[in-house]
Short mmCIF file of C-alpha atoms in Angstrom, two decimals:
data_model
loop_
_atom_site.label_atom_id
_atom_site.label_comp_id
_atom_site.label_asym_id
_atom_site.label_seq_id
_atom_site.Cartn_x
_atom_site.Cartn_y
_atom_site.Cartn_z
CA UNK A 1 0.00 0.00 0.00
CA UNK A 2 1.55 3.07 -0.65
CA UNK A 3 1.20 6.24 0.40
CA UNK A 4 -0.60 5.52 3.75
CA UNK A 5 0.87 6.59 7.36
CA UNK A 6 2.72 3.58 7.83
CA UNK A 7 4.80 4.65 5.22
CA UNK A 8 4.66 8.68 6.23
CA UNK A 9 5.93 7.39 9.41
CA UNK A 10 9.38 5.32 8.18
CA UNK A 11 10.22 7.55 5.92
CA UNK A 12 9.07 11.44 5.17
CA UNK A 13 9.04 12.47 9.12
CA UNK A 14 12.35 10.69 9.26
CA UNK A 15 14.68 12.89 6.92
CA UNK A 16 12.15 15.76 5.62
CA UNK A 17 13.02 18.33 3.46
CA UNK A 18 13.04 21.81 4.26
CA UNK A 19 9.59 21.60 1.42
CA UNK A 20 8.59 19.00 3.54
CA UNK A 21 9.13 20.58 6.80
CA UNK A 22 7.10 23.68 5.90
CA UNK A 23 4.34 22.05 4.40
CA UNK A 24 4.08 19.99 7.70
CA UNK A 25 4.38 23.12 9.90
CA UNK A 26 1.68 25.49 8.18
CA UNK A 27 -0.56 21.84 6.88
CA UNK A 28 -1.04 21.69 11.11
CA UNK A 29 -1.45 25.63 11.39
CA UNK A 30 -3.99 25.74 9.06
CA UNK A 31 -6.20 22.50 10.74
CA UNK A 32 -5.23 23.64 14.69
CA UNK A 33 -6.92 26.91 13.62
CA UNK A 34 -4.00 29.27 13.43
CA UNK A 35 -4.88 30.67 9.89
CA UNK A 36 -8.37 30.36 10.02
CA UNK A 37 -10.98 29.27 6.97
CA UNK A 38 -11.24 32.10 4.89
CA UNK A 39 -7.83 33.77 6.23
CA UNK A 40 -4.64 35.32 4.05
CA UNK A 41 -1.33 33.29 5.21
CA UNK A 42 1.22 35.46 5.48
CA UNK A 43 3.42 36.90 2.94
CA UNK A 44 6.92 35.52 1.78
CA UNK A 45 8.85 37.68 3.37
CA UNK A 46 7.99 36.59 6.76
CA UNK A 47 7.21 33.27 5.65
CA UNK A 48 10.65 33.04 4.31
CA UNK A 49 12.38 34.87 7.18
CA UNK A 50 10.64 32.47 9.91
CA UNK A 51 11.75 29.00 8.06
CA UNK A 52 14.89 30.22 6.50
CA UNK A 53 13.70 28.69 3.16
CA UNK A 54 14.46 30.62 -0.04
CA UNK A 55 10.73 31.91 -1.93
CA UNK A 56 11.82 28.95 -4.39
CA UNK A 57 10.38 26.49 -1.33
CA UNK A 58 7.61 28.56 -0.37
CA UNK A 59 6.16 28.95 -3.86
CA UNK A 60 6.55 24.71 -3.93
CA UNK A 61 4.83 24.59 -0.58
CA UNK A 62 2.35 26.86 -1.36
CA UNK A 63 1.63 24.27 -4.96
CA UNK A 64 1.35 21.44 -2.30
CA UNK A 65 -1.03 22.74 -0.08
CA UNK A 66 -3.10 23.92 -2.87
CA UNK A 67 -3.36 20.43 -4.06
CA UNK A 68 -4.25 18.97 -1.38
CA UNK A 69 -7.48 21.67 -1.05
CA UNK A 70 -6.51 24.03 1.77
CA UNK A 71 -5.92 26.72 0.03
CA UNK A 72 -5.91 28.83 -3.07
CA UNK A 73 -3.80 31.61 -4.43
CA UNK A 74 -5.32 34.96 -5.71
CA UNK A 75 -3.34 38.10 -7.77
CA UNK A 76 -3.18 41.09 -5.72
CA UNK A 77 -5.05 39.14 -2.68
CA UNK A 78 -2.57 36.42 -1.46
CA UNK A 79 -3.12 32.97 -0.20
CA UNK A 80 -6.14 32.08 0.92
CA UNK A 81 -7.51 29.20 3.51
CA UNK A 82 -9.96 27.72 1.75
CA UNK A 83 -13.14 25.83 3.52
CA UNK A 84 -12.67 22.91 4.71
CA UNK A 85 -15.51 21.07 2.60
CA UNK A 86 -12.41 21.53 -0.31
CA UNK A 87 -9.86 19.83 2.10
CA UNK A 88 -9.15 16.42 0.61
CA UNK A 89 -9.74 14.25 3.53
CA UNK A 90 -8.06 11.11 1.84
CA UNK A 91 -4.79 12.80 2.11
CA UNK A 92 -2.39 10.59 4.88
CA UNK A 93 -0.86 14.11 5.76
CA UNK A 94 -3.91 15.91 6.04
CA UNK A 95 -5.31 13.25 8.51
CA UNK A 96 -2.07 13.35 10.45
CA UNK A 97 -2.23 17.19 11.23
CA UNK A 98 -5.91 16.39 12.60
CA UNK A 99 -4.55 14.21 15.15
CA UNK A 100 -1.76 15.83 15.89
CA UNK A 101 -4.37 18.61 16.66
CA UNK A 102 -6.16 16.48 18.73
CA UNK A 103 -9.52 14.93 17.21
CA UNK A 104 -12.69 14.55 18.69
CA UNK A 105 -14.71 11.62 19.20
CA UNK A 106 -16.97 12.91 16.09
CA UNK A 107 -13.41 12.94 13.62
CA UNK A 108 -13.32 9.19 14.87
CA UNK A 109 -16.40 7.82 13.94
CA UNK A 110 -16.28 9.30 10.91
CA UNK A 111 -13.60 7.59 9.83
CA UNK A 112 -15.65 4.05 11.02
CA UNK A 113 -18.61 5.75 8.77
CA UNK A 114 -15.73 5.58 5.63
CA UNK A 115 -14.93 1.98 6.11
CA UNK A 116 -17.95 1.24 7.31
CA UNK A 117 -19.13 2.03 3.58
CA UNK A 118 -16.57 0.55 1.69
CA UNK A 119 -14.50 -2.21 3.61
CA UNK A 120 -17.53 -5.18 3.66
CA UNK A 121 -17.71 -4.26 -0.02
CA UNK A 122 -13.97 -5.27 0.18
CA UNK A 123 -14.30 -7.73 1.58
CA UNK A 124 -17.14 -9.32 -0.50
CA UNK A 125 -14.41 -8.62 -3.68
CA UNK A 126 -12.26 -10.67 -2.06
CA UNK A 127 -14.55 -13.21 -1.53
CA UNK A 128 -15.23 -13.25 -5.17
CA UNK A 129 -11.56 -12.77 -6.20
CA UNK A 130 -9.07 -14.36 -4.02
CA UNK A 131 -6.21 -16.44 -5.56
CA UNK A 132 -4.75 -19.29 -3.24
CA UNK A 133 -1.75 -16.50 -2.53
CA UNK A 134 -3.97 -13.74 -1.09
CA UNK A 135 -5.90 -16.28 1.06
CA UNK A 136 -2.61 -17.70 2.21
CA UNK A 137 -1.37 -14.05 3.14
CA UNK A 138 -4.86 -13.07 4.77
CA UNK A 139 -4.67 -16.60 7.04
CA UNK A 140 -1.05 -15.96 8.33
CA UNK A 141 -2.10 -12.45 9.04
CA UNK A 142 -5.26 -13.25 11.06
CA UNK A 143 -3.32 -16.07 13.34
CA UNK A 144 -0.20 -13.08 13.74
CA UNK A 145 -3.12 -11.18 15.91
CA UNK A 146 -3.07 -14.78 18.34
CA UNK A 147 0.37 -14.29 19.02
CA UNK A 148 0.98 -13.91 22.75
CA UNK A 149 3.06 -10.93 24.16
CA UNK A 150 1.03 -8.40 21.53
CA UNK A 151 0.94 -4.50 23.00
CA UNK A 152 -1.97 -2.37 21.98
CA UNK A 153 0.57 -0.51 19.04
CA UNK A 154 2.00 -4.29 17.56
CA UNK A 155 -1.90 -6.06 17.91
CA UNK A 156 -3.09 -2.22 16.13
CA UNK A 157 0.20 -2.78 13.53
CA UNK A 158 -1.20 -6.58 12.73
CA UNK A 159 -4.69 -5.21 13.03
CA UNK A 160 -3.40 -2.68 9.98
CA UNK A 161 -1.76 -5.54 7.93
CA UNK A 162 -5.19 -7.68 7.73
CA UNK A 163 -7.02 -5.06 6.55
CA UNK A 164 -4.25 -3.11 3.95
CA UNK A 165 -4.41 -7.03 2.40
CA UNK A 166 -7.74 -6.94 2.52
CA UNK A 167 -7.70 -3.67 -0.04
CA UNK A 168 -4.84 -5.36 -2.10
CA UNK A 169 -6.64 -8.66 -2.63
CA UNK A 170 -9.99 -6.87 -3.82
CA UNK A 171 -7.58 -6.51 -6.78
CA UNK A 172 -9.23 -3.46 -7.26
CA UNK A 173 -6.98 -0.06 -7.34
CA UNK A 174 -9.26 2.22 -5.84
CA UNK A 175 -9.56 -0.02 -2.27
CA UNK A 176 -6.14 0.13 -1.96
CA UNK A 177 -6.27 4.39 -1.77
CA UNK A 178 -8.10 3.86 1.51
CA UNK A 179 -5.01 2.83 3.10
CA UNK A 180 -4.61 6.10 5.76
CA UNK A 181 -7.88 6.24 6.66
CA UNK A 182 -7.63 2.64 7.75
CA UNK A 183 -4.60 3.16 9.25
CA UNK A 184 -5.86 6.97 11.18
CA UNK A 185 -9.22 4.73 12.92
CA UNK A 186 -7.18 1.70 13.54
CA UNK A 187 -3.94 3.58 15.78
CA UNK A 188 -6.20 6.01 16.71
CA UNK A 189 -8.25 3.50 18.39
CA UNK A 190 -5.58 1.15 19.73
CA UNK A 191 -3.97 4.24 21.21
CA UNK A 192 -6.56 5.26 22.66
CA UNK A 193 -7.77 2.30 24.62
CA UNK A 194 -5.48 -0.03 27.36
CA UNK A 195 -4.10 -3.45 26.18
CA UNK A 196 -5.92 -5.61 24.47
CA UNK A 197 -6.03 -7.89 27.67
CA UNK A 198 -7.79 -5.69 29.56
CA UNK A 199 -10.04 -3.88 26.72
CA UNK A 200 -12.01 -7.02 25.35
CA UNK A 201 -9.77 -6.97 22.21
CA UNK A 202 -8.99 -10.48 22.72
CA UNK A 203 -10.94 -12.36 20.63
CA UNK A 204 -9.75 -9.61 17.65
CA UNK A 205 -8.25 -12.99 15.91
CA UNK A 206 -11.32 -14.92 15.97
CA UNK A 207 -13.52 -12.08 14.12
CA UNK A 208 -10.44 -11.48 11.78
CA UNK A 209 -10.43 -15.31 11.11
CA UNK A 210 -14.22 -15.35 10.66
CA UNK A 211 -13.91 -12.79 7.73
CA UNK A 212 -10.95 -15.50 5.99
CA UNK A 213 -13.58 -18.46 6.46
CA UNK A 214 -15.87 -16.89 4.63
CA UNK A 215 -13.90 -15.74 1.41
CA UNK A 216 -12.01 -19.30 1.43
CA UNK A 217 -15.89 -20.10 1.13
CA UNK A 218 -16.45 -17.89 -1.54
CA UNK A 219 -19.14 -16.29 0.64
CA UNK A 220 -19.58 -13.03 -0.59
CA UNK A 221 -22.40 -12.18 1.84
CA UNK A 222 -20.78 -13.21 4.72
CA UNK A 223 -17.65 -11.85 3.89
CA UNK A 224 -19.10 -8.52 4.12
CA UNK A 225 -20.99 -9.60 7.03
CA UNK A 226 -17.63 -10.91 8.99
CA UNK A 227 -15.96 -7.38 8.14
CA UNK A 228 -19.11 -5.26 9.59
CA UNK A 229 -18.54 -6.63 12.89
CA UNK A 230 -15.21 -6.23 13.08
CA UNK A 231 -15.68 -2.67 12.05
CA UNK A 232 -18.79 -1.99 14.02
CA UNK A 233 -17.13 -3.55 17.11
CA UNK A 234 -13.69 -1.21 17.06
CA UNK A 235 -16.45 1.29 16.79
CA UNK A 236 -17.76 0.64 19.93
CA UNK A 237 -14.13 0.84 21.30
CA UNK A 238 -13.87 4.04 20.22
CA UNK A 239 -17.10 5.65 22.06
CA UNK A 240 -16.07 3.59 24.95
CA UNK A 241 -12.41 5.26 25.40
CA UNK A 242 -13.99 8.68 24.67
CA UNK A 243 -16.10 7.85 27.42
CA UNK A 244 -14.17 6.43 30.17
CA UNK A 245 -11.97 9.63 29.11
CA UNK A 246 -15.26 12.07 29.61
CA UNK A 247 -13.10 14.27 26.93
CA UNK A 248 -14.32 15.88 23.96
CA UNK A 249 -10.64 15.83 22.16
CA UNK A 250 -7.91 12.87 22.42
CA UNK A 251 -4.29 13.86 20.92
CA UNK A 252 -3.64 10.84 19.53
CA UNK A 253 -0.02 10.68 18.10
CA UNK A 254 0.20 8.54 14.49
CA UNK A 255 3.46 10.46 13.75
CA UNK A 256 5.88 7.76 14.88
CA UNK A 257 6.37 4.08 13.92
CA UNK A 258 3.84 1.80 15.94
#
């Protein structure tokens, strides 16, 4: 899967570019707040002087943001936040900088809404699709979350695997593009919540296995079934930890490697 957080993780937070390192600083600015919707980011100059980058990075920065939505540059006006309806929400950075912010329990089960609406679908494809290979891959995967001695970031990590090969083996392009926002609900619930021997993740190998049963089957329906409850139930997980928290926001760090 590429370009998911995993990957934003091992490599681009690791040795980033002074591009990279100001697209990161005003990306968060912009979702904390800082420069509001509908504000004018500050000029070069000052841009320039504060990150001792030459107007060569700024104007590349500037191109990034812009395609990624959050903002858009005007003659004579400046740069411009735009609303947030134009913020592509698919984007692995853009969904970093909201939990670096700190999201709220609503941000969460959003994300469970996403896969909620695409992820059974998955896993029906796969269902439908699998070669000997994938289902081989998808077993091994589902028995790694038995393993004893799993902490809440490793069980999340093998959580992450199962369902980034549950994208690939749809064999269907598009699947695979959901890779971040699986990966934002998945850490950000894990990291949220205590070990899974204390926070009823246990059985997290016997759903996951449940889901493989069913495509070895070629059981579309309950494929997609399987997959619901999995989803449904790390739901569930999340009000829970927002409310044994009684806290609106959770910083929830998905910046280093789990």
């Amino acid at each position: 899967m590429r370009n998911t957080l995993e990957e934003t993780r091992k490599t681009g937070r690791r040795t980033r570019t002074s591009h990279a390192q100001v697209v990161d600083e005003l990306g968060k600015a912009i979702v904390a707040g800082t420069y509001p919707v509908g504000s004018i980011l500050p000029g070069d100059t000052e841009l320039a002087q504060r990150f001792k980058v030459s107007r060569t990075v700024l104007r590349e920065t500037m191109k990034t943001l812009a395609a990624k939505g959050m903002v858009v540059a005007k003659a004579r006006v400046g740069t411009r936040v735009t609303g947030k309806n134009l913020w592509n929400m698919f984007d692995s950075e853009i969904i970093a900088w909201h939990f670096d912010n700190g999201v709220t329990e609503e941000f969460l089960l959003q994300l469970y809404d996403i896969r909620l609406a695409v992820e059974p679908f998955a896993a029906g494809l796969v269902a439908e699709r699998a070669n000997a290979e994938d289902i081989e891959t998808l077993r091994a995967l589902a028995l790694d979350m038995a393993a004893s001695g799993h902490t809440a970031d490793s069980l999340a990590l093998a959580d992450l695997r199962f369902h980034l090969a549950i994208a690939e083996a749809s064999h269907n392009p598009f699947m695979r593009t959901l890779g971040s926002l699986i990966e934002a609900a998945l850490v950000g619930m894990f990291r949220m919540s205590t070990p899974s021997t204390e926070n009823g993740f246990a059985n997290i190998a016997d759903t996951h296995m449940h889901i493989v049963d069913a495509i070895v089957s070629g059981d579309s329906l309950a494929a997609r079934r399987s997959m619901e409850l999995v989803i449904l139930d790390g739901r569930h997980h999340v009000h829970e930890a927002f409310a044994a928290r009684g806290s609106e926001t959770v910083i929830v760090s998905i910046s280093t490697e789990i």
